[in-house]
Amino acid sequence: MPKTQTRQNNDTPWKKILRIYFPQAIQFYFPDLAKTIDWRKRPQFLDKELEQIAPKADQGNRYVDKLVRVCRRV
């Protein structure tokens, strides 16, 4: 089985958890950043947009595979 398929299969549950618990994850891992986000506005997961700028190709290791738009507090 190619390496990318194994990674994708293992990542799927984590990606789902991240989508569900995104605010909590950001607050836990990046508390300073979390303070700058307006959590009253729902984060937008931009999976289609990420695919457009980083198409699946044999490019070696990829570390970013989630793109989320959040609004900053004013």
PQR file of N, CA, C, O and H, with PARSE charges and radii, in Angstrom:
ATOM      1  N   MET A   1       0.849  -1.182   0.000 -0.4000 1.5000
ATOM      2  CA  MET A   1       0.000   0.000   0.000 -0.0000 2.0000
ATOM      3  C   MET A   1       0.896   1.247   0.000  0.5500 1.7000
ATOM      4  O   MET A   1       1.796   1.346   0.833 -0.5500 1.4000
ATOM      5  N   PRO A   2       0.671   2.192  -0.908 -0.5600 1.5000
ATOM      6  CA  PRO A   2       1.491   3.404  -0.940  0.2800 2.0000
ATOM      7  C   PRO A   2       1.396   4.186   0.363  0.5500 1.7000
ATOM      8  O   PRO A   2       0.380   4.152   1.058 -0.5500 1.4000
ATOM      9  N   LYS A   3       2.457   4.875   0.670 -0.4000 1.5000
ATOM     10  CA  LYS A   3       2.557   5.628   1.912 -0.0000 2.0000
ATOM     11  C   LYS A   3       1.422   6.650   2.064  0.5500 1.7000
ATOM     12  O   LYS A   3       0.899   6.816   3.166 -0.5500 1.4000
ATOM     13  H   LYS A   3       3.282   4.902   0.106  0.4000 1.0000
ATOM     14  N   THR A   4       1.034   7.332   0.993 -0.4000 1.5000
ATOM     15  CA  THR A   4       0.002   8.361   1.076 -0.0000 2.0000
ATOM     16  C   THR A   4      -1.350   7.777   1.450  0.5500 1.7000
ATOM     17  O   THR A   4      -2.119   8.421   2.164 -0.5500 1.4000
ATOM     18  H   THR A   4       1.459   7.197   0.098  0.4000 1.0000
ATOM     19  N   GLN A   5      -1.655   6.577   0.987 -0.4000 1.5000
ATOM     20  CA  GLN A   5      -2.930   5.960   1.344 -0.0000 2.0000
ATOM     21  C   GLN A   5      -2.964   5.596   2.823  0.5500 1.7000
ATOM     22  O   GLN A   5      -3.988   5.788   3.478 -0.5500 1.4000
ATOM     23  H   GLN A   5      -1.030   6.054   0.407  0.4000 1.0000
ATOM     24  N   THR A   6      -1.868   5.079   3.358 -0.4000 1.5000
ATOM     25  CA  THR A   6      -1.807   4.742   4.775 -0.0000 2.0000
ATOM     26  C   THR A   6      -1.995   5.997   5.609  0.5500 1.7000
ATOM     27  O   THR A   6      -2.759   5.983   6.573 -0.5500 1.4000
ATOM     28  H   THR A   6      -1.036   4.923   2.826  0.4000 1.0000
ATOM     29  N   ARG A   7      -1.327   7.064   5.266 -0.4000 1.5000
ATOM     30  CA  ARG A   7      -1.430   8.318   6.010 -0.0000 2.0000
ATOM     31  C   ARG A   7      -2.847   8.858   5.944  0.5500 1.7000
ATOM     32  O   ARG A   7      -3.391   9.289   6.960 -0.5500 1.4000
ATOM     33  H   ARG A   7      -0.706   7.076   4.483  0.4000 1.0000
ATOM     34  N   GLN A   8      -3.443   8.843   4.783 -0.4000 1.5000
ATOM     35  CA  GLN A   8      -4.793   9.362   4.626 -0.0000 2.0000
ATOM     36  C   GLN A   8      -5.773   8.585   5.501  0.5500 1.7000
ATOM     37  O   GLN A   8      -6.617   9.187   6.165 -0.5500 1.4000
ATOM     38  H   GLN A   8      -3.001   8.493   3.957  0.4000 1.0000
ATOM     39  N   ASN A   9      -5.673   7.289   5.510 -0.4000 1.5000
ATOM     40  CA  ASN A   9      -6.569   6.467   6.310 -0.0000 2.0000
ATOM     41  C   ASN A   9      -6.395   6.724   7.803  0.5500 1.7000
ATOM     42  O   ASN A   9      -7.374   6.708   8.549 -0.5500 1.4000
ATOM     43  H   ASN A   9      -4.987   6.800   4.971  0.4000 1.0000
ATOM     44  N   ASN A  10      -5.170   6.961   8.245 -0.4000 1.5000
ATOM     45  CA  ASN A  10      -4.920   7.243   9.651 -0.0000 2.0000
ATOM     46  C   ASN A  10      -5.326   8.661  10.019  0.5500 1.7000
ATOM     47  O   ASN A  10      -5.710   8.912  11.162 -0.5500 1.4000
ATOM     48  H   ASN A  10      -4.374   6.974   7.639  0.4000 1.0000
ATOM     49  N   ASP A  11      -5.251   9.583   9.088 -0.4000 1.5000
ATOM     50  CA  ASP A  11      -5.579  10.975   9.352 -0.0000 2.0000
ATOM     51  C   ASP A  11      -7.075  11.239   9.424  0.5500 1.7000
ATOM     52  O   ASP A  11      -7.499  12.179  10.097 -0.5500 1.4000
ATOM     53  H   ASP A  11      -4.939   9.379   8.160  0.4000 1.0000
ATOM     54  N   THR A  12      -7.874  10.439   8.752 -0.4000 1.5000
ATOM     55  CA  THR A  12      -9.304  10.725   8.647 -0.0000 2.0000
ATOM     56  C   THR A  12      -9.982  10.931  10.003  0.5500 1.7000
ATOM     57  O   THR A  12     -10.685  11.929  10.162 -0.5500 1.4000
ATOM     58  H   THR A  12      -7.529   9.676   8.205  0.4000 1.0000
ATOM     59  N   PRO A  13      -9.811  10.051  10.981 -0.5600 1.5000
ATOM     60  CA  PRO A  13     -10.460  10.297  12.278  0.2800 2.0000
ATOM     61  C   PRO A  13      -9.958  11.577  12.949  0.5500 1.7000
ATOM     62  O   PRO A  13     -10.740  12.301  13.566 -0.5500 1.4000
ATOM     63  N   TRP A  14      -8.660  11.856  12.832 -0.4000 1.5000
ATOM     64  CA  TRP A  14      -8.103  13.057  13.455 -0.0000 2.0000
ATOM     65  C   TRP A  14      -8.634  14.318  12.785  0.5500 1.7000
ATOM     66  O   TRP A  14      -8.899  15.317  13.454 -0.5500 1.4000
ATOM     67  H   TRP A  14      -8.025  11.268  12.331  0.4000 1.0000
ATOM     68  N   LYS A  15      -8.787  14.273  11.488 -0.4000 1.5000
ATOM     69  CA  LYS A  15      -9.332  15.436  10.784 -0.0000 2.0000
ATOM     70  C   LYS A  15     -10.775  15.689  11.198  0.5500 1.7000
ATOM     71  O   LYS A  15     -11.192  16.839  11.333 -0.5500 1.4000
ATOM     72  H   LYS A  15      -8.572  13.462  10.944  0.4000 1.0000
ATOM     73  N   LYS A  16     -11.527  14.630  11.397 -0.4000 1.5000
ATOM     74  CA  LYS A  16     -12.913  14.775  11.833 -0.0000 2.0000
ATOM     75  C   LYS A  16     -12.965  15.360  13.242  0.5500 1.7000
ATOM     76  O   LYS A  16     -13.767  16.252  13.519 -0.5500 1.4000
ATOM     77  H   LYS A  16     -11.188  13.695  11.287  0.4000 1.0000
ATOM     78  N   ILE A  17     -12.116  14.862  14.123 -0.4000 1.5000
ATOM     79  CA  ILE A  17     -12.056  15.393  15.489 -0.0000 2.0000
ATOM     80  C   ILE A  17     -11.649  16.863  15.474  0.5500 1.7000
ATOM     81  O   ILE A  17     -12.232  17.675  16.192 -0.5500 1.4000
ATOM     82  H   ILE A  17     -11.464  14.138  13.898  0.4000 1.0000
ATOM     83  N   LEU A  18     -10.663  17.206  14.670 -0.4000 1.5000
ATOM     84  CA  LEU A  18     -10.221  18.599  14.584 -0.0000 2.0000
ATOM     85  C   LEU A  18     -11.349  19.495  14.101  0.5500 1.7000
ATOM     86  O   LEU A  18     -11.513  20.608  14.601 -0.5500 1.4000
ATOM     87  H   LEU A  18     -10.188  16.546  14.087  0.4000 1.0000
ATOM     88  N   ARG A  19     -12.117  19.030  13.148 -0.4000 1.5000
ATOM     89  CA  ARG A  19     -13.244  19.820  12.640 -0.0000 2.0000
ATOM     90  C   ARG A  19     -14.276  20.062  13.746  0.5500 1.7000
ATOM     91  O   ARG A  19     -14.799  21.168  13.882 -0.5500 1.4000
ATOM     92  H   ARG A  19     -11.984  18.126  12.742  0.4000 1.0000
ATOM     93  N   ILE A  20     -14.563  19.034  14.525 -0.4000 1.5000
ATOM     94  CA  ILE A  20     -15.563  19.143  15.589 -0.0000 2.0000
ATOM     95  C   ILE A  20     -15.056  20.001  16.750  0.5500 1.7000
ATOM     96  O   ILE A  20     -15.795  20.824  17.291 -0.5500 1.4000
ATOM     97  H   ILE A  20     -14.138  18.135  14.415  0.4000 1.0000
ATOM     98  N   TYR A  21     -13.799  19.803  17.127 -0.4000 1.5000
ATOM     99  CA  TYR A  21     -13.242  20.469  18.299 -0.0000 2.0000
ATOM    100  C   TYR A  21     -12.202  21.528  17.930  0.5500 1.7000
ATOM    101  O   TYR A  21     -11.259  21.752  18.689 -0.5500 1.4000
ATOM    102  H   TYR A  21     -13.199  19.135  16.688  0.4000 1.0000
ATOM    103  N   PHE A  22     -12.356  22.164  16.807 -0.4000 1.5000
ATOM    104  CA  PHE A  22     -11.371  23.142  16.356 -0.0000 2.0000
ATOM    105  C   PHE A  22     -11.134  24.257  17.379  0.5500 1.7000
ATOM    106  O   PHE A  22      -9.979  24.523  17.711 -0.5500 1.4000
ATOM    107  H   PHE A  22     -13.121  21.982  16.190  0.4000 1.0000
ATOM    108  N   PRO A  23     -12.179  24.925  17.896 -0.5600 1.5000
ATOM    109  CA  PRO A  23     -11.919  25.993  18.874  0.2800 2.0000
ATOM    110  C   PRO A  23     -11.147  25.502  20.105  0.5500 1.7000
ATOM    111  O   PRO A  23     -10.234  26.177  20.582 -0.5500 1.4000
ATOM    112  N   GLN A  24     -11.515  24.344  20.604 -0.4000 1.5000
ATOM    113  CA  GLN A  24     -10.841  23.803  21.780 -0.0000 2.0000
ATOM    114  C   GLN A  24      -9.388  23.463  21.480  0.5500 1.7000
ATOM    115  O   GLN A  24      -8.514  23.682  22.319 -0.5500 1.4000
ATOM    116  H   GLN A  24     -12.256  23.796  20.217  0.4000 1.0000
ATOM    117  N   ALA A  25      -9.124  22.928  20.287 -0.4000 1.5000
ATOM    118  CA  ALA A  25      -7.753  22.591  19.904 -0.0000 2.0000
ATOM    119  C   ALA A  25      -6.893  23.845  19.808  0.5500 1.7000
ATOM    120  O   ALA A  25      -5.765  23.871  20.300 -0.5500 1.4000
ATOM    121  H   ALA A  25      -9.835  22.750  19.606  0.4000 1.0000
ATOM    122  N   ILE A  26      -7.425  24.876  19.179 -0.4000 1.5000
ATOM    123  CA  ILE A  26      -6.665  26.127  19.060 -0.0000 2.0000
ATOM    124  C   ILE A  26      -6.443  26.730  20.439  0.5500 1.7000
ATOM    125  O   ILE A  26      -5.347  27.211  20.728 -0.5500 1.4000
ATOM    126  H   ILE A  26      -8.341  24.856  18.779  0.4000 1.0000
ATOM    127  N   GLN A  27      -7.457  26.716  21.293 -0.4000 1.5000
ATOM    128  CA  GLN A  27      -7.317  27.272  22.638 -0.0000 2.0000
ATOM    129  C   GLN A  27      -6.289  26.492  23.465  0.5500 1.7000
ATOM    130  O   GLN A  27      -5.576  27.077  24.280 -0.5500 1.4000
ATOM    131  H   GLN A  27      -8.348  26.326  21.058  0.4000 1.0000
ATOM    132  N   PHE A  28      -6.215  25.192  23.259 -0.4000 1.5000
ATOM    133  CA  PHE A  28      -5.260  24.378  24.017 -0.0000 2.0000
ATOM    134  C   PHE A  28      -3.825  24.563  23.504  0.5500 1.7000
ATOM    135  O   PHE A  28      -2.908  24.813  24.286 -0.5500 1.4000
ATOM    136  H   PHE A  28      -6.794  24.716  22.597  0.4000 1.0000
ATOM    137  N   TYR A  29      -3.638  24.437  22.176 -0.4000 1.5000
ATOM    138  CA  TYR A  29      -2.293  24.467  21.618 -0.0000 2.0000
ATOM    139  C   TYR A  29      -1.767  25.877  21.364  0.5500 1.7000
ATOM    140  O   TYR A  29      -0.557  26.099  21.418 -0.5500 1.4000
ATOM    141  H   TYR A  29      -4.383  24.234  21.540  0.4000 1.0000
ATOM    142  N   PHE A  30      -2.644  26.821  21.091 -0.4000 1.5000
ATOM    143  CA  PHE A  30      -2.239  28.186  20.758 -0.0000 2.0000
ATOM    144  C   PHE A  30      -3.089  29.202  21.529  0.5500 1.7000
ATOM    145  O   PHE A  30      -3.856  29.944  20.915 -0.5500 1.4000
ATOM    146  H   PHE A  30      -3.627  26.641  21.047  0.4000 1.0000
ATOM    147  N   PRO A  31      -2.969  29.249  22.860 -0.5600 1.5000
ATOM    148  CA  PRO A  31      -3.850  30.107  23.655  0.2800 2.0000
ATOM    149  C   PRO A  31      -3.762  31.590  23.298  0.5500 1.7000
ATOM    150  O   PRO A  31      -4.777  32.286  23.323 -0.5500 1.4000
ATOM    151  N   ASP A  32      -2.580  32.079  22.969 -0.4000 1.5000
ATOM    152  CA  ASP A  32      -2.450  33.498  22.592 -0.0000 2.0000
ATOM    153  C   ASP A  32      -3.184  33.781  21.288  0.5500 1.7000
ATOM    154  O   ASP A  32      -3.852  34.807  21.160 -0.5500 1.4000
ATOM    155  H   ASP A  32      -1.755  31.514  22.949  0.4000 1.0000
ATOM    156  N   LEU A  33      -3.063  32.889  20.333 -0.4000 1.5000
ATOM    157  CA  LEU A  33      -3.768  33.043  19.068 -0.0000 2.0000
ATOM    158  C   LEU A  33      -5.278  32.967  19.284  0.5500 1.7000
ATOM    159  O   LEU A  33      -6.031  33.742  18.694 -0.5500 1.4000
ATOM    160  H   LEU A  33      -2.520  32.056  20.436  0.4000 1.0000
ATOM    161  N   ALA A  34      -5.714  32.045  20.118 -0.4000 1.5000
ATOM    162  CA  ALA A  34      -7.150  31.861  20.376 -0.0000 2.0000
ATOM    163  C   ALA A  34      -7.802  33.132  20.902  0.5500 1.7000
ATOM    164  O   ALA A  34      -8.972  33.392  20.622 -0.5500 1.4000
ATOM    165  H   ALA A  34      -5.102  31.416  20.596  0.4000 1.0000
ATOM    166  N   LYS A  35      -7.052  33.924  21.662 -0.4000 1.5000
ATOM    167  CA  LYS A  35      -7.580  35.173  22.207 -0.0000 2.0000
ATOM    168  C   LYS A  35      -7.850  36.211  21.132  0.5500 1.7000
ATOM    169  O   LYS A  35      -8.623  37.143  21.356 -0.5500 1.4000
ATOM    170  H   LYS A  35      -6.102  33.713  21.890  0.4000 1.0000
ATOM    171  N   THR A  36      -7.231  36.068  19.974 -0.4000 1.5000
ATOM    172  CA  THR A  36      -7.408  37.044  18.896 -0.0000 2.0000
ATOM    173  C   THR A  36      -8.534  36.675  17.935  0.5500 1.7000
ATOM    174  O   THR A  36      -8.869  37.455  17.044 -0.5500 1.4000
ATOM    175  H   THR A  36      -6.603  35.311  19.792  0.4000 1.0000
ATOM    176  N   ILE A  37      -9.114  35.501  18.110 -0.4000 1.5000
ATOM    177  CA  ILE A  37     -10.152  35.010  17.205 -0.0000 2.0000
ATOM    178  C   ILE A  37     -11.535  35.342  17.745  0.5500 1.7000
ATOM    179  O   ILE A  37     -11.800  35.194  18.938 -0.5500 1.4000
ATOM    180  H   ILE A  37      -8.842  34.867  18.834  0.4000 1.0000
ATOM    181  N   ASP A  38     -12.401  35.786  16.865 -0.4000 1.5000
ATOM    182  CA  ASP A  38     -13.799  36.044  17.218 -0.0000 2.0000
ATOM    183  C   ASP A  38     -14.563  34.732  17.092  0.5500 1.7000
ATOM    184  O   ASP A  38     -14.973  34.356  15.994 -0.5500 1.4000
ATOM    185  H   ASP A  38     -12.186  35.906  15.896  0.4000 1.0000
ATOM    186  N   TRP A  39     -14.754  34.037  18.200 -0.4000 1.5000
ATOM    187  CA  TRP A  39     -15.368  32.717  18.200 -0.0000 2.0000
ATOM    188  C   TRP A  39     -16.881  32.775  18.010  0.5500 1.7000
ATOM    189  O   TRP A  39     -17.526  31.736  17.863 -0.5500 1.4000
ATOM    190  H   TRP A  39     -14.421  34.343  19.092  0.4000 1.0000
ATOM    191  N   ARG A  40     -17.457  33.985  18.011 -0.4000 1.5000
ATOM    192  CA  ARG A  40     -18.899  34.097  17.741 -0.0000 2.0000
ATOM    193  C   ARG A  40     -19.174  33.791  16.270  0.5500 1.7000
ATOM    194  O   ARG A  40     -20.285  33.414  15.900 -0.5500 1.4000
ATOM    195  H   ARG A  40     -16.933  34.828  18.130  0.4000 1.0000
ATOM    196  N   LYS A  41     -18.140  33.960  15.434 -0.4000 1.5000
ATOM    197  CA  LYS A  41     -18.261  33.646  14.003 -0.0000 2.0000
ATOM    198  C   LYS A  41     -17.655  32.271  13.766  0.5500 1.7000
ATOM    199  O   LYS A  41     -16.515  32.002  14.146 -0.5500 1.4000
ATOM    200  H   LYS A  41     -17.237  34.267  15.735  0.4000 1.0000
ATOM    201  N   ARG A  42     -18.418  31.429  13.147 -0.4000 1.5000
ATOM    202  CA  ARG A  42     -18.024  30.031  12.932 -0.0000 2.0000
ATOM    203  C   ARG A  42     -16.816  29.926  11.994  0.5500 1.7000
ATOM    204  O   ARG A  42     -16.806  30.555  10.936 -0.5500 1.4000
ATOM    205  H   ARG A  42     -19.344  31.648  12.838  0.4000 1.0000
ATOM    206  N   PRO A  43     -15.798  29.140  12.368 -0.5600 1.5000
ATOM    207  CA  PRO A  43     -14.666  28.911  11.464  0.2800 2.0000
ATOM    208  C   PRO A  43     -15.127  28.234  10.179  0.5500 1.7000
ATOM    209  O   PRO A  43     -16.035  27.403  10.199 -0.5500 1.4000
ATOM    210  N   GLN A  44     -14.504  28.591   9.071 -0.4000 1.5000
ATOM    211  CA  GLN A  44     -14.839  27.988   7.780 -0.0000 2.0000
ATOM    212  C   GLN A  44     -13.693  27.084   7.349  0.5500 1.7000
ATOM    213  O   GLN A  44     -12.551  27.528   7.225 -0.5500 1.4000
ATOM    214  H   GLN A  44     -13.766  29.266   9.055  0.4000 1.0000
ATOM    215  N   PHE A  45     -14.005  25.820   7.124 -0.4000 1.5000
ATOM    216  CA  PHE A  45     -13.008  24.873   6.638 -0.0000 2.0000
ATOM    217  C   PHE A  45     -12.996  24.958   5.120  0.5500 1.7000
ATOM    218  O   PHE A  45     -14.021  24.766   4.467 -0.5500 1.4000
ATOM    219  H   PHE A  45     -14.932  25.460   7.225  0.4000 1.0000
ATOM    220  N   LEU A  46     -11.832  25.246   4.572 -0.4000 1.5000
ATOM    221  CA  LEU A  46     -11.702  25.516   3.143 -0.0000 2.0000
ATOM    222  C   LEU A  46     -10.976  24.372   2.439  0.5500 1.7000
ATOM    223  O   LEU A  46      -9.926  24.575   1.830 -0.5500 1.4000
ATOM    224  H   LEU A  46     -10.999  25.403   5.103  0.4000 1.0000
ATOM    225  N   ASP A  47     -11.536  23.184   2.525 -0.4000 1.5000
ATOM    226  CA  ASP A  47     -10.903  22.014   1.928 -0.0000 2.0000
ATOM    227  C   ASP A  47     -10.789  22.127   0.407  0.5500 1.7000
ATOM    228  O   ASP A  47      -9.756  21.772  -0.161 -0.5500 1.4000
ATOM    229  H   ASP A  47     -12.389  23.019   3.019  0.4000 1.0000
ATOM    230  N   LYS A  48     -11.821  22.611  -0.245 -0.4000 1.5000
ATOM    231  CA  LYS A  48     -11.794  22.737  -1.710 -0.0000 2.0000
ATOM    232  C   LYS A  48     -10.759  23.767  -2.145  0.5500 1.7000
ATOM    233  O   LYS A  48     -10.049  23.561  -3.130 -0.5500 1.4000
ATOM    234  H   LYS A  48     -12.660  22.899   0.217  0.4000 1.0000
ATOM    235  N   GLU A  49     -10.674  24.860  -1.422 -0.4000 1.5000
ATOM    236  CA  GLU A  49      -9.697  25.902  -1.754 -0.0000 2.0000
ATOM    237  C   GLU A  49      -8.268  25.391  -1.566  0.5500 1.7000
ATOM    238  O   GLU A  49      -7.382  25.711  -2.358 -0.5500 1.4000
ATOM    239  H   GLU A  49     -11.250  25.027  -0.622  0.4000 1.0000
ATOM    240  N   LEU A  50      -8.047  24.597  -0.517 -0.4000 1.5000
ATOM    241  CA  LEU A  50      -6.722  24.030  -0.296 -0.0000 2.0000
ATOM    242  C   LEU A  50      -6.341  23.097  -1.435  0.5500 1.7000
ATOM    243  O   LEU A  50      -5.196  23.096  -1.886 -0.5500 1.4000
ATOM    244  H   LEU A  50      -8.767  24.337   0.127  0.4000 1.0000
ATOM    245  N   GLU A  51      -7.300  22.305  -1.898 -0.4000 1.5000
ATOM    246  CA  GLU A  51      -7.021  21.398  -3.016 -0.0000 2.0000
ATOM    247  C   GLU A  51      -6.625  22.170  -4.267  0.5500 1.7000
ATOM    248  O   GLU A  51      -5.811  21.691  -5.058 -0.5500 1.4000
ATOM    249  H   GLU A  51      -8.230  22.306  -1.532  0.4000 1.0000
ATOM    250  N   GLN A  52      -7.187  23.353  -4.455 -0.4000 1.5000
ATOM    251  CA  GLN A  52      -6.862  24.157  -5.636 -0.0000 2.0000
ATOM    252  C   GLN A  52      -5.440  24.704  -5.576  0.5500 1.7000
ATOM    253  O   GLN A  52      -4.759  24.780  -6.599 -0.5500 1.4000
ATOM    254  H   GLN A  52      -7.847  23.742  -3.813  0.4000 1.0000
ATOM    255  N   ILE A  53      -4.989  25.086  -4.382 -0.4000 1.5000
ATOM    256  CA  ILE A  53      -3.641  25.653  -4.285 -0.0000 2.0000
ATOM    257  C   ILE A  53      -2.577  24.603  -4.010  0.5500 1.7000
ATOM    258  O   ILE A  53      -1.391  24.858  -4.217 -0.5500 1.4000
ATOM    259  H   ILE A  53      -5.542  25.025  -3.551  0.4000 1.0000
ATOM    260  N   ALA A  54      -2.983  23.421  -3.546 -0.4000 1.5000
ATOM    261  CA  ALA A  54      -2.044  22.336  -3.276 -0.0000 2.0000
ATOM    262  C   ALA A  54      -2.634  21.030  -3.793  0.5500 1.7000
ATOM    263  O   ALA A  54      -3.041  20.178  -3.002 -0.5500 1.4000
ATOM    264  H   ALA A  54      -3.946  23.214  -3.378  0.4000 1.0000
ATOM    265  N   PRO A  55      -2.685  20.865  -5.118 -0.5600 1.5000
ATOM    266  CA  PRO A  55      -3.291  19.651  -5.671  0.2800 2.0000
ATOM    267  C   PRO A  55      -2.518  18.402  -5.243  0.5500 1.7000
ATOM    268  O   PRO A  55      -1.312  18.438  -4.998 -0.5500 1.4000
ATOM    269  N   LYS A  56      -3.255  17.311  -5.166 -0.4000 1.5000
ATOM    270  CA  LYS A  56      -2.615  16.051  -4.807 -0.0000 2.0000
ATOM    271  C   LYS A  56      -1.675  15.641  -5.923  0.5500 1.7000
ATOM    272  O   LYS A  56      -2.080  15.420  -7.065 -0.5500 1.4000
ATOM    273  H   LYS A  56      -4.235  17.282  -5.365  0.4000 1.0000
ATOM    274  N   ALA A  57      -0.433  15.550  -5.562 -0.4000 1.5000
ATOM    275  CA  ALA A  57       0.589  15.164  -6.526 -0.0000 2.0000
ATOM    276  C   ALA A  57       1.708  14.490  -5.762  0.5500 1.7000
ATOM    277  O   ALA A  57       1.757  14.547  -4.533 -0.5500 1.4000
ATOM    278  H   ALA A  57      -0.104  15.729  -4.635  0.4000 1.0000
ATOM    279  N   ASP A  58       2.582  13.869  -6.473 -0.4000 1.5000
ATOM    280  CA  ASP A  58       3.710  13.198  -5.844 -0.0000 2.0000
ATOM    281  C   ASP A  58       4.792  14.238  -5.577  0.5500 1.7000
ATOM    282  O   ASP A  58       5.789  14.305  -6.297 -0.5500 1.4000
ATOM    283  H   ASP A  58       2.542  13.823  -7.471  0.4000 1.0000
ATOM    284  N   GLN A  59       4.590  15.053  -4.535 -0.4000 1.5000
ATOM    285  CA  GLN A  59       5.494  16.158  -4.226 -0.0000 2.0000
ATOM    286  C   GLN A  59       6.352  15.862  -3.005  0.5500 1.7000
ATOM    287  O   GLN A  59       7.091  16.739  -2.558 -0.5500 1.4000
ATOM    288  H   GLN A  59       3.780  14.999  -3.950  0.4000 1.0000
ATOM    289  N   GLY A  60       6.282  14.687  -2.466 -0.4000 1.5000
ATOM    290  CA  GLY A  60       7.011  14.400  -1.245 -0.0000 2.0000
ATOM    291  C   GLY A  60       6.132  14.687  -0.035  0.5500 1.7000
ATOM    292  O   GLY A  60       4.905  14.661  -0.126 -0.5500 1.4000
ATOM    293  H   GLY A  60       5.682  13.974  -2.829  0.4000 1.0000
ATOM    294  N   ASN A  61       6.769  14.958   1.091 -0.4000 1.5000
ATOM    295  CA  ASN A  61       6.021  15.187   2.329 -0.0000 2.0000
ATOM    296  C   ASN A  61       5.187  16.460   2.255  0.5500 1.7000
ATOM    297  O   ASN A  61       5.648  17.503   1.793 -0.5500 1.4000
ATOM    298  H   ASN A  61       7.766  14.979   1.165  0.4000 1.0000
ATOM    299  N   ARG A  62       3.939  16.344   2.726 -0.4000 1.5000
ATOM    300  CA  ARG A  62       3.061  17.499   2.865 -0.0000 2.0000
ATOM    301  C   ARG A  62       2.656  17.589   4.321  0.5500 1.7000
ATOM    302  O   ARG A  62       2.239  16.594   4.914 -0.5500 1.4000
ATOM    303  H   ARG A  62       3.564  15.496   3.101  0.4000 1.0000
ATOM    304  N   TYR A  63       2.773  18.762   4.898 -0.4000 1.5000
ATOM    305  CA  TYR A  63       2.469  18.907   6.308 -0.0000 2.0000
ATOM    306  C   TYR A  63       1.170  19.663   6.556  0.5500 1.7000
ATOM    307  O   TYR A  63       0.553  19.491   7.607 -0.5500 1.4000
ATOM    308  H   TYR A  63       3.111  19.570   4.416  0.4000 1.0000
ATOM    309  N   VAL A  64       0.752  20.483   5.625 -0.4000 1.5000
ATOM    310  CA  VAL A  64      -0.481  21.244   5.786 -0.0000 2.0000
ATOM    311  C   VAL A  64      -1.562  20.589   4.945  0.5500 1.7000
ATOM    312  O   VAL A  64      -1.428  20.477   3.727 -0.5500 1.4000
ATOM    313  H   VAL A  64       1.254  20.623   4.771  0.4000 1.0000
ATOM    314  N   ASP A  65      -2.630  20.157   5.595 -0.4000 1.5000
ATOM    315  CA  ASP A  65      -3.713  19.581   4.817 -0.0000 2.0000
ATOM    316  C   ASP A  65      -5.074  20.000   5.353  0.5500 1.7000
ATOM    317  O   ASP A  65      -6.080  19.357   5.056 -0.5500 1.4000
ATOM    318  H   ASP A  65      -2.739  20.248   6.585  0.4000 1.0000
ATOM    319  N   LYS A  66      -5.116  21.061   6.134 -0.4000 1.5000
ATOM    320  CA  LYS A  66      -6.358  21.692   6.565 -0.0000 2.0000
ATOM    321  C   LYS A  66      -6.165  23.198   6.438  0.5500 1.7000
ATOM    322  O   LYS A  66      -5.138  23.747   6.838 -0.5500 1.4000
ATOM    323  H   LYS A  66      -4.298  21.584   6.375  0.4000 1.0000
ATOM    324  N   LEU A  67      -7.153  23.836   5.884 -0.4000 1.5000
ATOM    325  CA  LEU A  67      -7.130  25.289   5.752 -0.0000 2.0000
ATOM    326  C   LEU A  67      -8.419  25.797   6.376  0.5500 1.7000
ATOM    327  O   LEU A  67      -9.512  25.391   5.980 -0.5500 1.4000
ATOM    328  H   LEU A  67      -7.987  23.390   5.559  0.4000 1.0000
ATOM    329  N   VAL A  68      -8.288  26.691   7.358 -0.4000 1.5000
ATOM    330  CA  VAL A  68      -9.455  27.176   8.098 -0.0000 2.0000
ATOM    331  C   VAL A  68      -9.426  28.703   8.113  0.5500 1.7000
ATOM    332  O   VAL A  68      -8.403  29.320   8.411 -0.5500 1.4000
ATOM    333  H   VAL A  68      -7.401  27.020   7.680  0.4000 1.0000
ATOM    334  N   ARG A  69     -10.561  29.287   7.788 -0.4000 1.5000
ATOM    335  CA  ARG A  69     -10.686  30.741   7.862 -0.0000 2.0000
ATOM    336  C   ARG A  69     -11.385  31.098   9.156  0.5500 1.7000
ATOM    337  O   ARG A  69     -12.461  30.586   9.463 -0.5500 1.4000
ATOM    338  H   ARG A  69     -11.392  28.785   7.546  0.4000 1.0000
ATOM    339  N   VAL A  70     -10.750  31.994   9.918 -0.4000 1.5000
ATOM    340  CA  VAL A  70     -11.363  32.501  11.153 -0.0000 2.0000
ATOM    341  C   VAL A  70     -11.375  34.017  11.081  0.5500 1.7000
ATOM    342  O   VAL A  70     -10.614  34.625  10.328 -0.5500 1.4000
ATOM    343  H   VAL A  70      -9.875  32.410   9.669  0.4000 1.0000
ATOM    344  N   CYS A  71     -12.245  34.615  11.870 -0.4000 1.5000
ATOM    345  CA  CYS A  71     -12.325  36.080  11.936 -0.0000 2.0000
ATOM    346  C   CYS A  71     -11.609  36.559  13.198  0.5500 1.7000
ATOM    347  O   CYS A  71     -11.708  35.947  14.261 -0.5500 1.4000
ATOM    348  H   CYS A  71     -12.863  34.121  12.482  0.4000 1.0000
ATOM    349  N   ARG A  72     -10.893  37.658  13.052 -0.4000 1.5000
ATOM    350  CA  ARG A  72     -10.194  38.242  14.190 -0.0000 2.0000
ATOM    351  C   ARG A  72     -11.120  39.138  14.976  0.5500 1.7000
ATOM    352  O   ARG A  72     -12.065  39.712  14.435 -0.5500 1.4000
ATOM    353  H   ARG A  72     -10.813  38.155  12.188  0.4000 1.0000
ATOM    354  N   ARG A  73     -10.842  39.247  16.234 -0.4000 1.5000
ATOM    355  CA  ARG A  73     -11.588  40.177  17.082 -0.0000 2.0000
ATOM    356  C   ARG A  73     -11.184  41.598  16.725  0.5500 1.7000
ATOM    357  O   ARG A  73     -10.043  41.858  16.342 -0.5500 1.4000
ATOM    358  H   ARG A  73     -10.075  38.781  16.673  0.4000 1.0000
ATOM    359  N   VAL A  74     -12.118  42.494  16.854 -0.4000 1.5000
ATOM    360  CA  VAL A  74     -11.799  43.902  16.580 -0.0000 2.0000
ATOM    361  C   VAL A  74     -11.851  44.709  17.846  0.5500 1.7000
ATOM    362  O   VAL A  74     -11.612  45.916  17.819 -0.5500 1.4000
ATOM    363  H   VAL A  74     -13.045  42.283  17.165  0.4000 1.0000
TER
END
